[in-house]
Coordinates of C-alpha atoms and ligand atoms in Angstrom, one line a residue:
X1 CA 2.1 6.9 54.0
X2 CA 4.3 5.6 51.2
X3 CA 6.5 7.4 49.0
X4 CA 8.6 7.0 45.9
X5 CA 11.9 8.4 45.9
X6 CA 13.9 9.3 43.2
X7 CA 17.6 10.2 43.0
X8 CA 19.5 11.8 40.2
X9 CA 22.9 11.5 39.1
X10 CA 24.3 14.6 41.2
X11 CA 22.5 13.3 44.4
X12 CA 24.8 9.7 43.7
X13 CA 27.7 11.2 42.0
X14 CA 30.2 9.8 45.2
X15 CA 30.1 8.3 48.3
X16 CA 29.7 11.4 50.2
X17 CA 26.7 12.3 48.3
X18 CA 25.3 8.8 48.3
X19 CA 25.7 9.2 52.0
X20 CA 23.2 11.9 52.3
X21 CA 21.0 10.1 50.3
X22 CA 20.9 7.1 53.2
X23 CA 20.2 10.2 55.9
X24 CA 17.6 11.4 53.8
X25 CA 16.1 7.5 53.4
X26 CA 16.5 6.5 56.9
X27 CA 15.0 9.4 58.5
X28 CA 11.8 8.5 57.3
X29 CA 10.6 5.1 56.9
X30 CA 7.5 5.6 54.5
X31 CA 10.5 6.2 51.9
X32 CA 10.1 2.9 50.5
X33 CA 10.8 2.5 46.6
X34 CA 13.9 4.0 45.8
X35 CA 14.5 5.0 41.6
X36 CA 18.3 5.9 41.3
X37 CA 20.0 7.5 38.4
X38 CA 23.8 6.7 37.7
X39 CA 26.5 8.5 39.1
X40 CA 26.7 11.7 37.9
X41 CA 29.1 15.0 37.9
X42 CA 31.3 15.5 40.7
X43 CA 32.3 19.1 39.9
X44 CA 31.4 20.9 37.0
X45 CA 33.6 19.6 34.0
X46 CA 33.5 16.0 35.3
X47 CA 31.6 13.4 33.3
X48 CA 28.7 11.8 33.9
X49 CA 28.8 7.5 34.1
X50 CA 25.9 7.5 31.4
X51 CA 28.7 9.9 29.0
X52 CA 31.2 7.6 29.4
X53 CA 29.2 4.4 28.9
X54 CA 27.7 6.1 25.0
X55 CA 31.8 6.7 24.9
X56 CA 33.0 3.3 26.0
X57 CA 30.2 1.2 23.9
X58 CA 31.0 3.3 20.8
X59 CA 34.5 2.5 21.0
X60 CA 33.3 -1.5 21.2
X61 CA 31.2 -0.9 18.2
X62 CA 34.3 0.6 16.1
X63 CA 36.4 -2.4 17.5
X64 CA 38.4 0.0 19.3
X65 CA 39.9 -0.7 22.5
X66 CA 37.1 -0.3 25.1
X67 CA 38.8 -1.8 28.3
X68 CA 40.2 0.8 29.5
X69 CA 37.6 3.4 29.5
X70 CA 35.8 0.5 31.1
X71 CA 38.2 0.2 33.9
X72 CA 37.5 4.2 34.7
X73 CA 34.0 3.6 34.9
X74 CA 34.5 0.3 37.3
X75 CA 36.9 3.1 39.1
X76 CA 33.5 5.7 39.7
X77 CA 32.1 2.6 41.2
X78 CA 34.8 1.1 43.1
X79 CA 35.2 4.6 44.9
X80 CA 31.8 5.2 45.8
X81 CA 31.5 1.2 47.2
X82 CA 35.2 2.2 49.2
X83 CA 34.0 5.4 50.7
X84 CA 30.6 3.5 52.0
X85 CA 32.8 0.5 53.7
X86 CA 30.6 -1.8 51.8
X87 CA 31.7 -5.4 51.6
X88 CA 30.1 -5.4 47.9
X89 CA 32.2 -6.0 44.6
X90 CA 30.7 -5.7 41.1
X91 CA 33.3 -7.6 39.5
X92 CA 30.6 -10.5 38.1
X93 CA 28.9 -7.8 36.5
X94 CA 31.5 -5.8 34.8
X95 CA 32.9 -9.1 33.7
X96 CA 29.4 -9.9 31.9
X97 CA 29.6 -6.2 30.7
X98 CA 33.0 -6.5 29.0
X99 CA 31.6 -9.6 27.2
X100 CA 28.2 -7.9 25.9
X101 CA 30.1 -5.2 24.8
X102 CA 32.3 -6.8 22.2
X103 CA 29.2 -8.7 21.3
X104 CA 27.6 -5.2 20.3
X105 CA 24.6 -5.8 22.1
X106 CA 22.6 -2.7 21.8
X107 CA 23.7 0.9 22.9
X108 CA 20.4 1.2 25.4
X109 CA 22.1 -1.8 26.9
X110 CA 25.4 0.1 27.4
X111 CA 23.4 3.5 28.8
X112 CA 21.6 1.6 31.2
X113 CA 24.2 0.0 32.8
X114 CA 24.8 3.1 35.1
X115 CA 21.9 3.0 36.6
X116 CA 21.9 -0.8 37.0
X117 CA 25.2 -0.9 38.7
X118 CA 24.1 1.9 41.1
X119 CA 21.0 0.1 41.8
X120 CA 22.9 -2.4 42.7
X121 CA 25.2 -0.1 44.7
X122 CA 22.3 1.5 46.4
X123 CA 20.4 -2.0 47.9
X124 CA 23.4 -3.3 48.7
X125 CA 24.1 -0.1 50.9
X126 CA 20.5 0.1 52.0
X127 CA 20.0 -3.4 52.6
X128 CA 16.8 -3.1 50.6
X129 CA 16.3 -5.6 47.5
X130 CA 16.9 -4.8 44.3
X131 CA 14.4 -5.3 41.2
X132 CA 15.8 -5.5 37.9
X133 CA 14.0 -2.6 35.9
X134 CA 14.3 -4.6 32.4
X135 CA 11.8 -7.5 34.1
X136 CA 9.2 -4.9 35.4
X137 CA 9.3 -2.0 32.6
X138 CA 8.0 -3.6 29.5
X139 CA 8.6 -2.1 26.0
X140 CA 7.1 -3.1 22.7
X141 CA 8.8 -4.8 19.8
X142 CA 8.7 -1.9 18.2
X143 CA 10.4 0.0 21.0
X144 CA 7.7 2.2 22.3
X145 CA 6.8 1.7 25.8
X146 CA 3.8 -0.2 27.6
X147 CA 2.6 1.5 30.1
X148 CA -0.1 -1.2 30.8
X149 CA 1.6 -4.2 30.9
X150 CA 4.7 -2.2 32.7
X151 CA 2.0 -0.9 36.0
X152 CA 0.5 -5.0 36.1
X153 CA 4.2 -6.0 36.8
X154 CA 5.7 -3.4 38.7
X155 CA 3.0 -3.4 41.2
X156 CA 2.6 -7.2 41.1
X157 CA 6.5 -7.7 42.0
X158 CA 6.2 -5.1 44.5
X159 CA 3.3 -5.7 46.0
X160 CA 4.7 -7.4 48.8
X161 CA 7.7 -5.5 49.4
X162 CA 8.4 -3.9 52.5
X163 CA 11.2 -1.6 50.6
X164 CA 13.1 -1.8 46.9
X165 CA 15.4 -0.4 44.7
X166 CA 14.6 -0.1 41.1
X167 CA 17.5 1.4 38.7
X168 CA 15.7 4.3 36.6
X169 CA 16.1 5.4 33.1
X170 CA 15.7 1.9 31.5
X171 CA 13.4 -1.3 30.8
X172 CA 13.4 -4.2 28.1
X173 CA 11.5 -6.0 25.4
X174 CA 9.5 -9.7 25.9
X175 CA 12.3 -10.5 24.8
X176 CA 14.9 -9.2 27.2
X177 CA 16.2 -6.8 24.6
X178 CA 17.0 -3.8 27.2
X179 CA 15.4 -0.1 25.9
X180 CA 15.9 3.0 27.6
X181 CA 13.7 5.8 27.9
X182 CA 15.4 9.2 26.3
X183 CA 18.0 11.3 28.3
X184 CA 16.7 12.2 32.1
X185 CA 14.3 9.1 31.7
X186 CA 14.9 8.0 35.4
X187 CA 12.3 10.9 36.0
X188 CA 9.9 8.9 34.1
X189 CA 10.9 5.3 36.2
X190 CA 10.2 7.0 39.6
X191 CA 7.0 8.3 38.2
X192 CA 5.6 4.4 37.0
X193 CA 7.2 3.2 40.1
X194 CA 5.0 5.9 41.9
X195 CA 2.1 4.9 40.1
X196 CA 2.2 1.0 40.5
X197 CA 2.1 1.4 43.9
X198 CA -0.2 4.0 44.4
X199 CA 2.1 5.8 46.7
X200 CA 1.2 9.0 48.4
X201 CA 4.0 11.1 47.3
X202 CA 6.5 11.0 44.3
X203 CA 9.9 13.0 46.0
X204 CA 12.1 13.8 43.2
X205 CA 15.4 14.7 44.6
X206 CA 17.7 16.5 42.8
X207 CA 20.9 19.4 43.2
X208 CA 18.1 22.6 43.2
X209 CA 15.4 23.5 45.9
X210 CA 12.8 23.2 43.4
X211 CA 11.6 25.2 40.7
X212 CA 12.8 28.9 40.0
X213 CA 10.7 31.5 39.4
X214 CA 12.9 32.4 36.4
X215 CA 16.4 31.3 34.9
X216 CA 18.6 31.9 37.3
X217 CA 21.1 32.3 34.1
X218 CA 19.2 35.5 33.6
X219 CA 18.3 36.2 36.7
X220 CA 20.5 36.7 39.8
X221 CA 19.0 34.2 42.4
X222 CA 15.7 33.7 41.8
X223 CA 12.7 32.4 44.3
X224 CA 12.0 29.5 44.0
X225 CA 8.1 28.2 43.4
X226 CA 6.5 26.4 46.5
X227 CA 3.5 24.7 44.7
X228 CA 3.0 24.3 41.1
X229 CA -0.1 22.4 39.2
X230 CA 0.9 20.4 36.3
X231 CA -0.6 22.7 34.2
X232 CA 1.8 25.6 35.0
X233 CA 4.6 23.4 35.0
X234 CA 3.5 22.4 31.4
X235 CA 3.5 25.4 29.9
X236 CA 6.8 26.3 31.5
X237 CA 8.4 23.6 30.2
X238 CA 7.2 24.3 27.1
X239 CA 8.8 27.3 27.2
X240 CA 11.9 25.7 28.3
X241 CA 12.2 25.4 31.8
X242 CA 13.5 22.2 32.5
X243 CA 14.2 20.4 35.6
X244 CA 11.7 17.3 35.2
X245 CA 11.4 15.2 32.1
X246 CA 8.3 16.3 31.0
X247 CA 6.8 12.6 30.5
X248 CA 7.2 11.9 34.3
X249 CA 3.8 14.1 34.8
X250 CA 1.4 11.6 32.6
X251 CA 1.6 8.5 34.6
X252 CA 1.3 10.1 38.5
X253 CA -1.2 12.8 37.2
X254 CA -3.3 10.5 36.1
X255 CA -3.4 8.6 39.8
X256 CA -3.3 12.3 41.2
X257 CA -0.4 11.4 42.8
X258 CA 1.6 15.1 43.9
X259 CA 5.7 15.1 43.1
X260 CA 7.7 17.1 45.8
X261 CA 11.0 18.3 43.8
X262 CA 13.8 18.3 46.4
X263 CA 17.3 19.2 47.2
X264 CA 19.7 16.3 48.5
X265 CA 22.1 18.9 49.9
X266 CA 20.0 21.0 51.4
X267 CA 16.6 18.5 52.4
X268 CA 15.5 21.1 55.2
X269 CA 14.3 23.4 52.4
X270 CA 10.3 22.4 50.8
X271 CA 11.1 22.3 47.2
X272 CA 8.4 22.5 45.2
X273 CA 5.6 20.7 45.1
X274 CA 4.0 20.2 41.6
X275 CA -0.5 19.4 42.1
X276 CA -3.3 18.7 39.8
X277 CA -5.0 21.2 41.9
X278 CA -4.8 23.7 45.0
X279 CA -6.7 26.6 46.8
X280 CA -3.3 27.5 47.5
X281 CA -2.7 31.1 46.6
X282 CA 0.8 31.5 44.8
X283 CA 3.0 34.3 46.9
X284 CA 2.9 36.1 43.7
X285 CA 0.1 37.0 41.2
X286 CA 3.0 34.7 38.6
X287 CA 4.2 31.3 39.3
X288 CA 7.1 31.6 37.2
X289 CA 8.5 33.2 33.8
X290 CA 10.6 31.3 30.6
X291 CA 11.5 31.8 27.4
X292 CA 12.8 30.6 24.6
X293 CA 14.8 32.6 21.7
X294 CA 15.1 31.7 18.3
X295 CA 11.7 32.0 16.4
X296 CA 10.7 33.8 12.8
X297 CA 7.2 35.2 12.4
X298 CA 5.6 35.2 9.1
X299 CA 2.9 37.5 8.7
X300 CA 0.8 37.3 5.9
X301 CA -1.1 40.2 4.7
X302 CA -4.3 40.4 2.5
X303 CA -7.2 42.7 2.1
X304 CA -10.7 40.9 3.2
X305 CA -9.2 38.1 4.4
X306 CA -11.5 37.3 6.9
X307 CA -14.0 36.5 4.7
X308 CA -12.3 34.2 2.5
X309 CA -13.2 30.7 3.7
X310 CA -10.8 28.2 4.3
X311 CA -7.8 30.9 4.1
X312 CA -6.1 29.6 7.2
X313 CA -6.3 26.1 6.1
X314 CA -4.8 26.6 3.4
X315 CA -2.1 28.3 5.0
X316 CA -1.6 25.8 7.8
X317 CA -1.2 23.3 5.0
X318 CA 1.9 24.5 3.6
X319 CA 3.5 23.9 6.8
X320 CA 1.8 20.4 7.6
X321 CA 3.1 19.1 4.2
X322 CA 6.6 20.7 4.9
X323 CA 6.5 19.0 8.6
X324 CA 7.2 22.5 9.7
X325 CA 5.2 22.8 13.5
X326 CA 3.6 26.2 14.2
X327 CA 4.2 27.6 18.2
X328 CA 1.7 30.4 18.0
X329 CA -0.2 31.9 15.5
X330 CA -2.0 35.6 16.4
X331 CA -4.1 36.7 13.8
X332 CA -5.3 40.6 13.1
X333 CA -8.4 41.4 10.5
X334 CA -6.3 41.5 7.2
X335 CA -2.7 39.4 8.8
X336 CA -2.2 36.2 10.4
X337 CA 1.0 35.9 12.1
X338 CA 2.9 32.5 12.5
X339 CA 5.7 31.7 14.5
X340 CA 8.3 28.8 13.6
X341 CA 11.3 27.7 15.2
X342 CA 14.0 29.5 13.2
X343 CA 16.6 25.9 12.7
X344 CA 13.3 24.1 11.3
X345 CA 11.9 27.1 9.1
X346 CA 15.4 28.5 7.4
X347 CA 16.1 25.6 5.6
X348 CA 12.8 25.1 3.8
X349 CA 12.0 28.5 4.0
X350 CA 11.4 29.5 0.0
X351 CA 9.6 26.8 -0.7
X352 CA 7.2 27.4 1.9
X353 CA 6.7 30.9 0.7
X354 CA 6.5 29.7 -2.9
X355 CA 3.5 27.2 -1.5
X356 CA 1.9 30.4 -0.1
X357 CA 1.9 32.7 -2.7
X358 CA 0.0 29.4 -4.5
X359 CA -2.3 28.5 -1.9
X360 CA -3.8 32.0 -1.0
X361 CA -2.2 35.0 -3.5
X362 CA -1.6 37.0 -0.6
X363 CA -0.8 40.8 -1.0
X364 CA 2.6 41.0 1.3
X365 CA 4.6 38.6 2.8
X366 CA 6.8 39.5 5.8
X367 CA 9.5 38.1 7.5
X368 CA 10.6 39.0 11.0
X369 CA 13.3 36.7 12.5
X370 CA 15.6 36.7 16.1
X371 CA 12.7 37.0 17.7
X372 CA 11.7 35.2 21.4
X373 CA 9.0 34.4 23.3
X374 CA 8.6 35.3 26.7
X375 CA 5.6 33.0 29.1
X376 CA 4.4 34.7 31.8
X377 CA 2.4 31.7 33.4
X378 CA 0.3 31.6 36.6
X379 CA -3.1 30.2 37.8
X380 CA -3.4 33.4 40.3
X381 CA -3.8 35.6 37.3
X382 CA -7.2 34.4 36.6
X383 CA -8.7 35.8 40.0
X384 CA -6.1 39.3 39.5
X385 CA -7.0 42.8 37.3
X386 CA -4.2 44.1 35.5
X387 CA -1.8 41.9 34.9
X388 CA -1.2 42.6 31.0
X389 CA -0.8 45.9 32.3
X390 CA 1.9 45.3 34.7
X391 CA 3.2 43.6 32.1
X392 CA 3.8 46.1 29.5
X393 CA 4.0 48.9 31.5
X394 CA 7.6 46.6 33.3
X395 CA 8.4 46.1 29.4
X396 CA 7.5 49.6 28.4
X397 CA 10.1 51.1 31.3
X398 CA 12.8 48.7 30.3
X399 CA 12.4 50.5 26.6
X400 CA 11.3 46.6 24.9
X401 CA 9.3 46.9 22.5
X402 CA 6.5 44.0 22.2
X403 CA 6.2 42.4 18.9
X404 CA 3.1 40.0 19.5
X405 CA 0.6 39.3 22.6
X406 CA -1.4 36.3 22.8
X407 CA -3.4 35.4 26.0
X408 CA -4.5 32.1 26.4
X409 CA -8.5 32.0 26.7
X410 CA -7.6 29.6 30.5
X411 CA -6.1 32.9 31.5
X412 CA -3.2 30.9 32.7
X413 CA -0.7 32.3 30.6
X414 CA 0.5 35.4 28.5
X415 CA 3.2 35.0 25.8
X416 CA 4.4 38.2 24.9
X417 CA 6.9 38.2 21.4
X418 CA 9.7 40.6 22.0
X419 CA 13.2 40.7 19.9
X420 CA 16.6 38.8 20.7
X421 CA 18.3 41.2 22.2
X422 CA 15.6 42.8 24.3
X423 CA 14.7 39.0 25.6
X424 CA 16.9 39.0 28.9
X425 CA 15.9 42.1 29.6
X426 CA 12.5 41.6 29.1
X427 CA 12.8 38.6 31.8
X428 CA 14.7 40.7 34.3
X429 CA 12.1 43.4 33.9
X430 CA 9.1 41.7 34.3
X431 CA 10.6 39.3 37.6
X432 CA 11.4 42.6 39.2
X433 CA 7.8 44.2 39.1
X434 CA 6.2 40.7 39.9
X435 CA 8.4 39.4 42.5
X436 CA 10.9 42.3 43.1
X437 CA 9.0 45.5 43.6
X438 CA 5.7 43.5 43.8
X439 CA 4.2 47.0 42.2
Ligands
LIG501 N1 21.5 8.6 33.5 C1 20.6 9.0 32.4 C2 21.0 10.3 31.8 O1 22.1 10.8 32.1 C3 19.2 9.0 32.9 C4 18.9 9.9 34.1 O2 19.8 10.3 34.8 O3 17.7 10.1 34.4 O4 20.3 10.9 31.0

């Protein structure tokens, strides 16, 4: 058995928390590769090393004073490296820092230094070896990433490794010009590290038990979702639930390698564990329910539509050639309905209805805006009668009314369109009759 294991900034945030981390490591020795993030929030209005590195590197660039803010993040480190006893000083580096920042060397290279410090915390503390990420993740001159050339040397330089410690979140050009991926990207590290050595498992260990069953924003301590295929988690994300960086799935799906989402302070508890497939039923008819608010439907009304060919092209390319990208787009015999994001649409918004009244002479135009989307996603609804019943009938008793249904043909998911203020509601309603009441 060998395992990747990836630790975010919360799970590394201070000594105490890094000490955990060693428990968690130690207790099981297939734990191998570790992926760490930089330290992150301590309590809730702290800042996270990676904030304060954007902060300190934009004060370089404005030749501002920069030393300072420098010294407070050496202090982050300092603490964590005193509360672990380590004989271990990162003075060398910081030195090397200070002078590639007043060189303006690249903001990437000033992000990525968090996690490269605590890499260099964390083997130090483990006594495993650390791997410079910017000689094994590759990224093209251009600056988008190679995901062939980065798998041929990770899993050549770790190929005979008993253990290592590979700093997430970043990699580098031939060149050495150091790239990072965007925000969170140390999700995506542990998933190529997973990959290049064709580990078993890909633990992701975070400050949660897993996935919710809903936002727990919205709704007062929500379950938490035991297994998960990537194709739910997709379309919850989508929706915007986020607790994985959404391009850590591609490179361990592909190897059908399973990630186990876990929780450093409290690593009794499963998690959740996100599969390409499983005959495992989910406790619940849903695996989990997210929304997102601020969308505008445009419905676009004429008589005999249907048979007017090409009428939805032409619609479609009013939006293409305003860069405007459509979420969902339910149709009836005479309308087609399209939902936009409301911040993309407003702005260009007469024009595009200008374009329409010019592409297809429609009879009415309407516009319908505050409105949310609600996905009600799960691969046990497939195999279950009645579930758009439940679901309306939950709506129907919390008075919401449902602007727009669309099923998707997989039978995985139902997006039901409701209005703004109805939208919490909505969620609390429908987690109650699915997980709540169970009715
Ligand atoms: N430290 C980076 C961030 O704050 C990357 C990561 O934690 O995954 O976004």
């Amino acid at each position: 058995m060998k395992k990747v294991v990836k630790f975010g900034g919360s799970s590394l945030a201070s000594a105490e928390q890094f000490k955990k981390v060693g428990d968690i490591i130690r207790k099981d020795p297939s734990r191998r590769y570790v992926v760490p993030s930089a330290p992150g929030k301590r309590f809730s209005d702290d800042t996270k090393v990676t904030d304060m590195l954007y902060s300190c590197y934009a004060a370089a660039v404005k030749e501002k004073k920069f030393t300072e803010l420098l010294d407070k993040i050496k202090e982050r480190y300092q603490e964590i490296i005193d509360g672990l006893g380590l004989d271990f000083s990162l003075d060398e580096d910081f030195d090397i820092i200070r002078v590639n920042f007043s060189k303006k060397i690249g903001r990437d290279y000033a992000a990525s230094r968090g996690e490269y410090l605590n890499g260099k915390v964390m083997a130090a503390y483990l006594g495993f070896e650390f791997v410079d990420a910017a000689e094994v993740i590759r990224f093209n001159d251009d600056g988008t990433f190679n995901d062939v050339l980065t798998n041929e040397l990770l899993s050549a330089r770790l190929a005979d490794m008993e253990n290592a410690v590979i700093p997430g979140f970043y990699g580098a050009k031939e060149d050495g010009t150091v790239v990072t991926f965007s925000r969170g990207g140390s999700d995506v590290s542990g998933s190529l590290v997973a990959l290049a050595v064709n580990a078993d498992l890909y633990e992701n260990w975070t400050d949660v038990s897993g996935f919710l069953i809903a936002d727990p924003r919205i709704v007062k301590k929500p379950k938490s979702i035991e297994t998960i295929t990537y194709k739910e988690l997709r379309e919850l994300s989508y929706m915007g639930a986020s607790v994985l960086h959404e391009d850590a799935i591609f490179p361990v799906r592909k190897a059908g390698i399973p990630i186990n989402i876990k929780n450093t302070n409290a690593p009794q508890d499963k998690g959740t564990l996100i599969v390409e497939g499983t005959c495992r039923q989910s406790k619940y008819t849903i695996t989990g329910i997210a929304g997102t608010d601020g969308f505008v439907a445009i419905t676009i009304e004429k008589a005999m539509m249907n048979s007017e060919i090409g009428f939805c092209r032409k619609v479609l390319q009013v939006f293409e050639e305003n860069n405007v990208s459509i979420e969902h787009m339910p149709s009836g015999i005479d309308t087609m309905t399209i939902f936009v994001h409301k911040d993309v649409f407003e702005e260009k918004e007469q024009k595009i209805l200008a374009e329409i009244h010019k592409a297809v002479n429609p009879d009415h135009i309407e516009l319908e805006s505050d409105l949310a989307l609600i996905a009600i996603v799960g691969r046990g609804m497939k195999s279950t009668r009645g579930t758009a019943g439940r679901i309306f009938s939950a709506l129907a008793h919390a008075h919401i009314n449902v602007k727009m249904i669309d099923q998707g043909s997989s039978e995985l998911n139902i997006i039901v369109g409701v209005r703004h203020d109805d939208f919490k509601n909505a969620i609390r309603a429908l987690y109650e009759i699915f997980v709540v009441t169970q009715i």
